[in-house]
Every structure is written in structure tokens, then in C-alpha cells.
Short mmCIF file of C-alpha atoms and ligand atoms in Angstrom, two decimals:
data_model
loop_
_atom_site.label_atom_id
_atom_site.label_comp_id
_atom_site.label_asym_id
_atom_site.label_seq_id
_atom_site.Cartn_x
_atom_site.Cartn_y
_atom_site.Cartn_z
CA UNK A 24 71.59 88.64 193.48
CA UNK A 25 74.93 88.27 195.26
CA UNK A 26 73.10 87.58 198.47
CA UNK A 27 71.05 84.82 196.88
CA UNK A 28 74.18 83.14 195.53
CA UNK A 29 75.91 83.45 198.89
CA UNK A 30 72.92 81.91 200.62
CA UNK A 31 72.82 79.08 198.10
CA UNK A 32 76.51 78.29 198.58
CA UNK A 33 76.16 78.45 202.33
CA UNK A 34 73.17 76.15 202.40
CA UNK A 35 74.91 73.54 200.29
CA UNK A 36 77.96 73.59 202.52
CA UNK A 37 76.20 73.39 205.84
CA UNK A 38 73.42 71.28 204.46
CA UNK A 39 72.10 70.07 207.77
CA UNK A 40 73.06 72.77 210.19
CA UNK A 41 69.47 73.79 209.71
CA UNK A 42 68.08 73.94 213.23
CA UNK A 43 66.13 70.69 212.80
CA UNK A 44 66.25 67.73 215.19
CA UNK A 45 68.38 69.56 217.74
CA UNK A 46 67.13 66.87 220.13
CA UNK A 47 66.25 63.31 219.06
CA UNK A 48 62.94 63.27 217.15
CA UNK A 49 59.93 61.89 219.03
CA UNK A 50 56.69 60.49 217.72
CA UNK A 51 54.96 57.43 216.35
CA UNK A 52 55.47 55.29 213.27
CA UNK A 53 53.20 52.64 211.79
CA UNK A 54 55.80 50.08 210.74
CA UNK A 55 56.43 47.54 213.51
CA UNK A 56 52.82 47.36 214.68
CA UNK A 57 50.88 47.70 211.44
CA UNK A 58 53.48 46.57 208.87
CA UNK A 59 52.16 46.50 205.32
CA UNK A 60 48.56 45.56 206.01
CA UNK A 61 46.65 46.91 203.02
CA UNK A 62 43.51 44.83 203.49
CA UNK A 63 41.12 47.45 204.85
CA UNK A 64 38.08 45.24 204.24
CA UNK A 65 39.20 42.57 206.67
CA UNK A 66 41.15 44.87 209.00
CA UNK A 67 39.50 48.30 208.88
CA UNK A 68 41.20 49.39 212.13
CA UNK A 69 44.70 48.24 211.41
CA UNK A 70 45.34 48.68 207.71
CA UNK A 71 47.68 51.37 206.33
CA UNK A 72 45.16 54.10 205.59
CA UNK A 73 44.54 57.75 206.35
CA UNK A 74 42.12 56.66 209.07
CA UNK A 75 44.92 54.99 211.02
CA UNK A 76 47.07 58.14 211.00
CA UNK A 77 44.14 60.42 211.80
CA UNK A 78 43.05 58.25 214.70
CA UNK A 79 46.62 58.14 216.00
CA UNK A 80 47.02 61.91 215.65
CA UNK A 81 43.81 62.44 217.62
CA UNK A 82 45.01 60.19 220.42
CA UNK A 83 48.48 61.71 220.50
CA UNK A 84 46.94 65.13 220.96
CA UNK A 85 44.25 64.10 223.46
CA UNK A 86 46.09 61.54 225.59
CA UNK A 87 49.12 63.58 226.63
CA UNK A 88 51.67 62.19 224.14
CA UNK A 89 52.04 65.44 222.22
CA UNK A 90 52.38 67.36 225.45
CA UNK A 91 55.16 64.98 226.52
CA UNK A 92 57.04 65.69 223.26
CA UNK A 93 55.83 63.01 220.82
CA UNK A 94 55.06 65.33 217.96
CA UNK A 95 55.54 63.26 214.77
CA UNK A 96 53.01 60.91 213.20
CA UNK A 97 55.00 58.92 210.67
CA UNK A 98 53.66 56.96 207.74
CA UNK A 99 55.90 54.02 206.87
CA UNK A 100 55.88 51.68 203.86
CA UNK A 101 52.92 50.74 201.63
CA UNK A 102 51.11 54.08 201.36
CA UNK A 103 51.67 54.62 197.63
CA UNK A 104 50.44 53.03 194.45
CA UNK A 105 52.77 50.85 192.37
CA UNK A 106 52.87 53.23 189.39
CA UNK A 107 53.76 56.90 189.07
CA UNK A 108 51.25 59.38 187.68
CA UNK A 109 51.42 58.87 183.88
CA UNK A 110 51.33 62.61 183.20
CA UNK A 111 53.39 64.22 185.96
CA UNK A 112 55.53 61.17 186.84
CA UNK A 113 54.88 62.00 190.52
CA UNK A 114 54.35 59.45 193.28
CA UNK A 115 50.70 58.90 194.14
CA UNK A 116 49.07 57.81 197.40
CA UNK A 117 46.81 54.76 197.16
CA UNK A 118 43.42 56.32 196.32
CA UNK A 119 41.35 53.73 198.19
CA UNK A 120 43.26 53.90 201.43
CA UNK A 121 44.21 57.61 201.27
CA UNK A 122 41.22 59.10 199.47
CA UNK A 123 41.97 62.65 200.70
CA UNK A 124 45.66 62.45 199.75
CA UNK A 125 48.79 63.10 201.80
CA UNK A 126 48.55 66.89 201.67
CA UNK A 127 45.13 66.82 203.26
CA UNK A 128 46.35 64.34 205.87
CA UNK A 129 49.23 66.71 206.64
CA UNK A 130 46.71 69.51 207.21
CA UNK A 131 44.71 67.27 209.56
CA UNK A 132 47.82 66.38 211.55
CA UNK A 133 49.12 69.98 211.60
CA UNK A 134 45.77 71.22 212.89
CA UNK A 135 46.35 69.11 215.97
CA UNK A 136 49.80 70.60 216.56
CA UNK A 137 51.57 67.53 215.19
CA UNK A 138 53.93 66.89 212.27
CA UNK A 139 53.65 64.35 209.48
CA UNK A 140 56.40 61.95 208.45
CA UNK A 141 56.51 59.97 205.22
CA UNK A 142 58.53 56.97 204.02
CA UNK A 143 60.22 56.16 200.75
CA UNK A 144 63.24 54.33 199.42
CA UNK A 145 66.40 55.49 197.64
CA UNK A 146 66.19 52.47 195.30
CA UNK A 147 63.83 51.44 192.54
CA UNK A 148 61.27 50.06 195.03
CA UNK A 149 60.57 50.23 198.75
CA UNK A 150 61.30 47.18 200.89
CA UNK A 151 57.60 46.30 200.57
CA UNK A 152 57.77 46.59 196.77
CA UNK A 153 56.07 50.00 196.41
CA UNK A 154 57.39 53.02 194.50
CA UNK A 155 61.01 53.98 195.12
CA UNK A 156 62.77 57.28 194.42
CA UNK A 157 65.69 56.12 192.24
CA UNK A 158 66.18 58.45 189.24
CA UNK A 159 63.48 60.80 190.61
CA UNK A 160 65.12 62.21 193.71
CA UNK A 161 64.53 65.86 192.92
CA UNK A 162 61.00 65.35 191.62
CA UNK A 163 59.99 63.31 194.67
CA UNK A 164 61.63 65.74 197.10
CA UNK A 165 59.59 68.51 195.51
CA UNK A 166 56.38 66.48 195.53
CA UNK A 167 56.78 65.51 199.19
CA UNK A 168 57.60 69.11 200.15
CA UNK A 169 54.51 70.30 198.26
CA UNK A 170 52.47 67.87 200.39
CA UNK A 171 53.83 69.67 203.50
CA UNK A 172 55.49 66.70 205.09
CA UNK A 173 57.91 67.33 207.96
CA UNK A 174 60.03 64.20 208.07
CA UNK A 175 61.13 61.61 205.51
CA UNK A 176 62.51 58.14 206.24
CA UNK A 177 64.42 56.87 203.24
CA UNK A 178 65.06 53.15 203.14
CA UNK A 179 67.76 51.38 201.15
CA UNK A 180 66.14 48.34 199.52
CA UNK A 181 66.57 47.74 195.77
CA UNK A 182 69.71 49.80 195.32
CA UNK A 183 73.33 48.74 195.08
CA UNK A 184 75.09 49.91 198.25
CA UNK A 185 77.92 51.29 196.06
CA UNK A 186 75.52 53.95 194.80
CA UNK A 187 74.40 55.13 198.21
CA UNK A 188 77.42 57.35 198.85
CA UNK A 189 76.09 59.43 195.96
CA UNK A 190 72.34 59.08 196.19
CA UNK A 191 71.77 59.76 199.90
CA UNK A 192 73.77 63.05 199.79
CA UNK A 193 72.05 63.98 196.51
CA UNK A 194 68.65 63.58 198.14
CA UNK A 195 69.82 65.63 201.11
CA UNK A 196 70.64 68.48 198.72
CA UNK A 197 67.32 68.06 196.91
CA UNK A 198 65.35 68.20 200.18
CA UNK A 199 67.32 71.22 201.27
CA UNK A 200 66.63 72.94 197.97
CA UNK A 201 62.86 72.59 198.45
CA UNK A 202 63.09 75.23 201.16
CA UNK A 203 60.77 73.21 203.40
CA UNK A 204 62.30 72.04 206.69
CA UNK A 205 62.19 68.23 206.45
CA UNK A 206 63.86 65.93 208.96
CA UNK A 207 65.79 63.39 206.87
CA UNK A 208 66.14 59.85 208.23
CA UNK A 209 68.59 57.71 206.25
CA UNK A 210 68.70 53.94 206.34
CA UNK A 211 71.95 53.84 204.35
CA UNK A 212 74.18 52.39 207.12
CA UNK A 213 71.69 49.61 207.89
CA UNK A 214 72.59 48.20 204.46
CA UNK A 215 76.37 48.29 204.95
CA UNK A 216 78.68 45.78 206.64
CA UNK A 217 78.46 46.36 210.40
CA UNK A 218 82.10 47.49 210.48
CA UNK A 219 81.28 50.56 208.36
CA UNK A 220 81.50 52.76 211.45
CA UNK A 221 85.22 52.22 211.83
CA UNK A 222 86.03 51.67 208.14
CA UNK A 223 88.11 54.34 206.36
CA UNK A 224 88.47 56.46 209.49
CA UNK A 225 84.72 56.53 210.06
CA UNK A 226 84.13 58.15 206.66
CA UNK A 227 80.49 57.05 206.34
CA UNK A 228 79.57 58.21 209.84
CA UNK A 229 81.04 61.64 209.19
CA UNK A 230 79.16 61.91 205.93
CA UNK A 231 75.93 60.82 207.61
CA UNK A 232 76.22 63.54 210.22
CA UNK A 233 76.55 66.10 207.45
CA UNK A 234 73.65 64.95 205.32
CA UNK A 235 71.08 63.19 207.56
CA UNK A 236 69.38 64.08 210.83
CA UNK A 237 69.13 60.45 211.93
CA UNK A 238 70.00 57.06 210.57
CA UNK A 239 69.18 53.43 211.25
CA UNK A 240 72.34 51.41 211.84
CA UNK A 241 71.08 47.97 212.58
CA UNK A 242 68.47 45.26 212.00
CA UNK A 243 64.75 45.89 212.22
CA UNK A 244 63.47 45.76 215.77
CA UNK A 245 60.72 43.25 216.57
CA UNK A 246 58.28 42.90 219.40
CA UNK A 247 60.32 40.47 221.49
CA UNK A 248 63.01 40.84 224.10
CA UNK A 249 65.58 38.86 222.08
CA UNK A 250 65.34 41.41 219.29
CA UNK A 251 65.42 44.43 221.62
CA UNK A 252 68.38 42.90 223.51
CA UNK A 253 70.34 42.43 220.29
CA UNK A 254 69.90 46.13 219.53
CA UNK A 255 71.03 47.00 223.06
CA UNK A 256 74.08 44.78 222.62
CA UNK A 257 75.03 46.65 219.44
CA UNK A 258 75.09 49.83 221.54
CA UNK A 259 77.26 48.34 224.31
CA UNK A 260 79.96 50.88 223.45
CA UNK A 261 82.30 51.42 226.34
CA UNK A 262 84.10 54.58 225.44
CA UNK A 263 83.02 58.09 224.65
CA UNK A 264 85.73 57.97 221.94
CA UNK A 265 83.85 55.25 220.03
CA UNK A 266 83.06 56.65 216.54
CA UNK A 267 79.35 55.79 216.91
CA UNK A 268 79.18 57.68 220.20
CA UNK A 269 81.22 60.60 218.84
CA UNK A 270 78.99 61.12 215.82
CA UNK A 271 75.74 61.61 217.78
CA UNK A 272 74.72 65.12 218.71
CA UNK A 273 72.26 67.94 218.06
CA UNK A 274 70.99 67.61 214.49
CA UNK A 275 72.40 64.10 213.86
CA UNK A 276 71.43 60.95 215.76
CA UNK A 277 71.95 57.20 215.74
CA UNK A 278 68.55 55.52 215.49
CA UNK A 279 68.25 52.13 217.24
CA UNK A 280 64.70 51.84 215.83
CA UNK A 281 61.18 52.02 217.24
CA UNK A 282 59.98 51.64 220.82
CA UNK A 283 58.09 48.38 221.40
CA UNK A 284 56.41 49.77 224.51
CA UNK A 285 52.64 49.26 224.49
CA UNK A 286 52.78 46.28 222.15
CA UNK A 287 52.40 42.65 223.18
CA UNK A 288 55.84 41.09 223.28
CA UNK A 289 57.69 42.77 226.16
CA UNK A 290 57.14 42.34 229.88
CA UNK A 291 56.80 45.37 232.13
CA UNK A 292 60.48 45.09 233.15
CA UNK A 293 61.58 44.80 229.53
CA UNK A 294 59.55 47.87 228.58
CA UNK A 295 61.17 49.81 231.44
CA UNK A 296 64.57 48.64 230.18
CA UNK A 297 63.99 49.70 226.60
CA UNK A 298 62.77 53.16 227.58
CA UNK A 299 65.60 53.86 230.04
CA UNK A 300 68.28 52.66 227.62
CA UNK A 301 66.89 54.54 224.62
CA UNK A 302 67.21 57.67 226.78
CA UNK A 303 70.84 56.76 227.55
CA UNK A 304 71.41 56.25 223.79
CA UNK A 305 70.02 59.73 222.96
CA UNK A 306 67.77 57.79 220.62
CA UNK A 307 64.78 59.02 218.67
CA UNK A 308 61.70 58.01 220.70
CA UNK A 309 59.39 56.68 218.02
CA UNK A 310 56.57 54.46 219.28
CA UNK A 311 54.94 51.81 217.13
CA UNK A 312 51.83 50.70 218.96
CA UNK A 313 48.07 51.09 218.90
CA UNK A 314 47.32 54.08 221.09
CA UNK A 315 43.66 53.10 221.18
CA UNK A 316 44.63 49.90 223.00
CA UNK A 317 47.47 50.45 225.41
CA UNK A 318 47.83 49.48 229.05
CA UNK A 319 48.02 52.05 231.83
CA UNK A 320 51.49 50.75 232.76
CA UNK A 321 52.92 51.09 229.23
CA UNK A 322 51.45 54.54 228.86
CA UNK A 323 53.00 55.58 232.16
CA UNK A 324 56.44 54.48 230.95
CA UNK A 325 56.07 56.35 227.65
CA UNK A 326 54.96 59.50 229.44
CA UNK A 327 57.72 59.46 232.08
CA UNK A 328 58.79 63.08 231.77
CA UNK A 329 62.00 62.71 233.76
CA UNK A 330 63.28 59.99 231.44
CA UNK A 331 62.14 61.91 228.37
CA UNK A 332 64.12 64.89 229.67
CA UNK A 333 67.24 62.71 229.75
CA UNK A 334 66.63 61.60 226.18
CA UNK A 335 66.06 65.19 225.10
CA UNK A 336 68.98 66.68 227.02
CA UNK A 337 70.22 69.63 224.94
CA UNK A 338 73.90 68.63 225.06
CA UNK A 339 72.98 65.54 223.03
CA UNK A 340 75.80 63.27 224.27
CA UNK A 341 75.09 59.61 223.62
CA UNK A 342 75.76 57.50 226.72
CA UNK A 343 77.96 54.42 227.08
CA UNK A 344 78.42 51.27 229.12
CA UNK A 345 80.76 52.11 232.00
CA UNK A 346 80.89 48.80 233.81
CA UNK A 347 79.74 45.24 233.26
CA UNK A 348 79.98 42.11 235.39
CA UNK A 349 81.02 40.19 232.30
CA UNK A 350 84.48 38.81 232.92
CA UNK A 351 84.79 40.61 236.26
CA UNK A 352 83.99 37.43 238.18
CA UNK A 353 81.36 39.46 240.00
CA UNK A 354 77.93 37.97 239.44
CA UNK A 355 78.77 36.63 235.97
CA UNK A 356 76.51 33.56 236.06
CA UNK A 357 73.58 31.90 234.34
CA UNK A 358 74.20 33.63 231.05
CA UNK A 359 73.43 37.19 232.05
CA UNK A 360 75.29 40.18 233.37
CA UNK A 361 74.78 43.30 235.40
CA UNK A 362 75.69 46.57 233.76
CA UNK A 363 76.15 50.23 234.57
CA UNK A 364 75.43 52.73 231.79
CA UNK A 365 75.89 56.47 231.98
CA UNK A 366 75.17 59.58 229.98
CA UNK A 367 76.63 63.01 230.71
CA UNK A 368 73.95 65.70 230.78
CA UNK A 369 74.12 69.37 229.92
CA UNK A 370 74.25 70.54 233.55
CA UNK A 371 77.18 68.25 234.43
CA UNK A 372 75.05 65.62 236.16
CA UNK A 373 74.84 62.05 234.88
CA UNK A 374 71.91 59.85 233.95
CA UNK A 375 72.72 56.33 235.08
CA UNK A 376 71.02 53.04 234.28
CA UNK A 377 71.73 49.90 236.29
CA UNK A 378 70.70 46.89 234.22
CA UNK A 379 70.30 43.20 235.04
CA UNK A 380 70.25 41.09 231.88
CA UNK A 381 69.70 37.77 233.67
CA UNK A 382 66.36 36.23 232.87
CA UNK A 383 66.16 34.14 236.03
CA UNK A 384 66.64 34.60 239.76
CA UNK A 385 65.71 37.40 242.09
CA UNK A 386 66.90 40.99 242.33
CA UNK A 387 70.68 41.47 242.17
CA UNK A 388 72.53 44.23 243.97
CA UNK A 389 74.28 46.44 241.44
CA UNK A 390 76.81 49.02 242.55
CA UNK A 391 77.42 52.40 241.02
CA UNK A 392 80.79 53.78 242.05
CA UNK A 393 81.49 57.48 241.62
CA UNK A 394 84.82 56.51 240.02
CA UNK A 395 82.92 54.91 237.10
CA UNK A 396 81.77 58.32 235.93
CA UNK A 397 84.13 60.12 233.57
CA UNK A 398 85.51 63.29 235.10
CA UNK A 399 84.50 62.47 238.67
CA UNK A 400 88.00 61.27 239.56
CA UNK A 401 89.22 58.06 241.10
CA UNK A 402 88.60 58.92 244.74
CA UNK A 403 85.25 58.58 246.44
CA UNK A 404 83.14 61.69 246.03
CA UNK A 405 79.80 62.74 247.46
CA UNK A 406 76.80 62.76 245.19
CA UNK A 407 73.01 62.87 245.31
CA UNK A 408 70.74 60.48 243.45
CA UNK A 409 67.19 60.74 242.17
CA UNK A 410 65.21 57.68 241.06
CA UNK A 411 63.53 58.42 237.72
CA UNK A 412 61.00 55.59 237.81
CA UNK A 413 59.98 56.11 241.47
CA UNK A 414 60.25 59.93 241.05
CA UNK A 415 62.03 60.10 244.38
CA UNK A 416 65.12 61.84 245.74
CA UNK A 417 67.25 59.23 247.45
CA UNK A 418 69.58 61.56 249.36
CA UNK A 419 73.35 61.71 249.54
CA UNK A 420 75.93 58.99 248.94
CA UNK A 421 79.67 58.86 249.39
CA UNK A 422 81.65 57.03 246.72
CA UNK A 423 79.01 54.50 245.81
CA UNK A 424 75.36 53.55 245.84
CA UNK A 425 73.75 50.14 245.51
CA UNK A 426 70.38 49.32 243.96
CA UNK A 427 68.50 46.06 243.65
CA UNK A 428 67.74 45.32 240.03
CA UNK A 429 65.38 42.55 238.97
CA UNK A 430 66.08 40.18 236.06
CA UNK A 431 65.41 41.80 232.65
CA UNK A 432 64.90 45.09 234.46
CA UNK A 433 66.68 48.37 235.10
CA UNK A 434 66.78 51.15 237.65
CA UNK A 435 67.46 54.66 236.46
CA UNK A 436 68.89 57.64 238.32
CA UNK A 437 70.21 61.13 237.94
CA UNK A 438 73.35 61.53 240.00
CA UNK A 439 74.92 64.88 240.75
CA UNK A 440 78.08 65.93 242.57
CA UNK A 441 77.39 67.59 245.91
C1 LIG B 530 62.76 48.02 206.22
C2 LIG B 530 62.93 49.02 207.37
C3 LIG B 530 61.72 48.97 208.29
C4 LIG B 530 60.46 49.29 207.48
C5 LIG B 530 60.35 48.31 206.32
C6 LIG B 530 59.22 48.68 205.37
O1 LIG B 530 62.77 46.71 206.67
O2 LIG B 530 64.10 48.76 208.10
O3 LIG B 530 61.86 49.91 209.34
O4 LIG B 530 60.49 50.60 207.05
O5 LIG B 530 61.54 48.27 205.54
O6 LIG B 530 59.08 47.79 204.33
#
């Protein structure tokens, strides 16, 4: 008896020190590509239905995605009915589009070695107008756990933001109490003023890290470079002391939203940029594409194991911008800039991304100086570099290396002190 009480107290104190999401979650989510298409008559292959998730699970297992680490298949909005079950008050999956139910879908996905994610909303309705969890947090947590789901994204539409400081932690406790390990993705901060990170000594960020495994901080990503660039600009944090950088780590991650790689709106260079930078950001790698129709080039980017290893580095430090041509008078022209990003890895080496945000011109020479890397000192030191897109060791450098970076493109390296 005493033991049970002790365990209960412990689990409510260290709610999320639960061994989940020790590295940023990876997988696939229906939202950006398939939105809330519920018209399965007209669009049998792209409506929100159990067929879509089964087909995706099959392809993730057979096409090398699971092997590379993408192990979640995540249902987003528009899977439920509009009314709760009149007898049990439970949420119900749309019977036409999910005739076997979510539990059976979970079994299908689990049988392929994958995990199933589900979506709901902390308010009275989801952003698409479907059932929300407000006033039923415990009931819904229990229902979802009984369906054997492994991850839950909880949106913040249709609820006053003043309530969220109570409701998101309450749901965290309810999920924890189910006894089923469920990765909890909170959209709470995406509904707050953008200065919430710094407000009240970073109070919300600290709370998030205690109650959620990941959280969306920013606008919805769309399949165009302007949208992806605006997300990247939000993450142009230039100090490891920045509260957003500080809060990321094993078990609790900033989520800059889905990968647009394999969709239609980004060029090859832009896809390379998104993937490299998401790895610098220690971001969840959640694709939203149609794996039945994806180019060889996009697939190759998504399956780049060296870049995935950076993203999944066990130390879990989120990287920062360490240099930018903006204001330096060095190449600051035609509305773009060149940038150097870095992320400290577990073994003491750095992942570095050299980025060219110009959208015109030819390749620009971008310089990485050893003095830009925290802890490497101000004098010139010797280091080796490996190119993560070319999969090539580049040899030894003293003090600096220079790479040519094309407009809207990046080059990515691991650099290590000799
Ligand atoms: C919000 C979220 C999106 C998606 C939609 C679903 O906009 O930010 O990621 O889940 O709701 O309606």
C-alpha cells in the first residue's frame, strides 16, 4: 500500500520524466498534405480514413522509413464524429471512414512495428470543428489509452488561453494516470502571444517541459518556401542561453511543425535546407506527404541517415545561429543573407549548416571559422570536416573552411577538433 502511494506521488511530481521521447519523435502526420478531406467518394486515396493510415504504415515499413527511425503514423484532425456516444459519452471515430475503429487501426500499425498517434483539442471543438476534450479530459485520456494509441497531439482551438495553464497540465496528469506510455504534444504555446517564451521568467516554457514531450510554438507550416522560411526565422536564436534553446532536451522538444519534403511546393535546395535545419533545431521529424507518390530525390533527403543522426543526437542540444552576414557588410545584398548555424553533439563535435537565403545569383562562398564554435576558443584550431549530403570526408582545416552555397540552399557538415 505504502509503495503504491509513494509511486503515485512520484509519478505526479516527475510527470514526464517517463523515458518517452528521449530523442525528437519521428514519423508521419496527415495534416498538411491531406488536411480535413472527408469526401472519400470523390477522393478515395486522399481522404482521412483508415485506408490512408494503413497504406502509409505499409509504405513506412516497406520503403525504409521505419528502419531510418520514422516510427509514428499520426492521425490529425477530422477522424471523429461530431457527437459523443450517447451512452458512454466517449469520443467515436467516424464509422464510414474508420469502420474498424481506432483500436483495430492501432493493432494494424503495431503489427508493422510502428506506433499510432491521434489528435484532439483541449477546447470544446477541434480546429476543424470536430469533438474536443473540454470537460472530458480524464474520460478521453482513458478512451484513447484503451485504444492503444502511442502519441496524442492536443490542439488549442475553442478554448480561452487563460484556461490552458490549468487544462494542459490536467490532461498531462490524466494521460499519466492511464498507465499507458503516450507521447503528449501540446499546442498551447502556439495560441499565446509570441513573447510568451520570455514572459514571467519563461514560466510557460518551464511548465511545458514538465508536462509535455513536445509543443508547437508557431504558425502552421505550409507547402511553400515563404512559410518554411518564416519558421526558420523564428528559430534564428543566436545564443545557447535563449530560453527557447535552453528548454529543449531529452523528453521535451520545441516543434517547428511538419516536414514539407516530398510535397509539391519546395525546390530540391529548399527541401535540403528544411531537413538540415530541422536537424540543427533538434526538431521532431514528422513528414506530411504521400509516400505512394514521392520523388527519388525527396526520399533520399528524408532517409539521409547522417543528418537523422544529428537530429537524434542523444545530448539533445538545440542548435543556434552563430553568424550571419546581416549587418556585417559581408555579402548583405539583394535581400538575403548567408548564415552559419551550429549544434553541439554528444561526442563534442559540432553539426554545422551553412545557409544562403538569397533567392537569386550563383553560389556564394560562406566561411566557417573555428572561433564561431562555442568552446573552441578564439585562436585558429585544427579540425576535420565531413559533408553530410555528399557523405564525404573533406580532410583537415586550420582555423576556417569555406564552402560554396547556392541560393535557397545549404551545406551541412560535422566538424571535429583534431
Ligand atoms: C491547427 C494545427 C494544425 C492542424 C489543424 C487541424 O491549425 O496547428 O497542425 O492540426 O489545426 O485542424
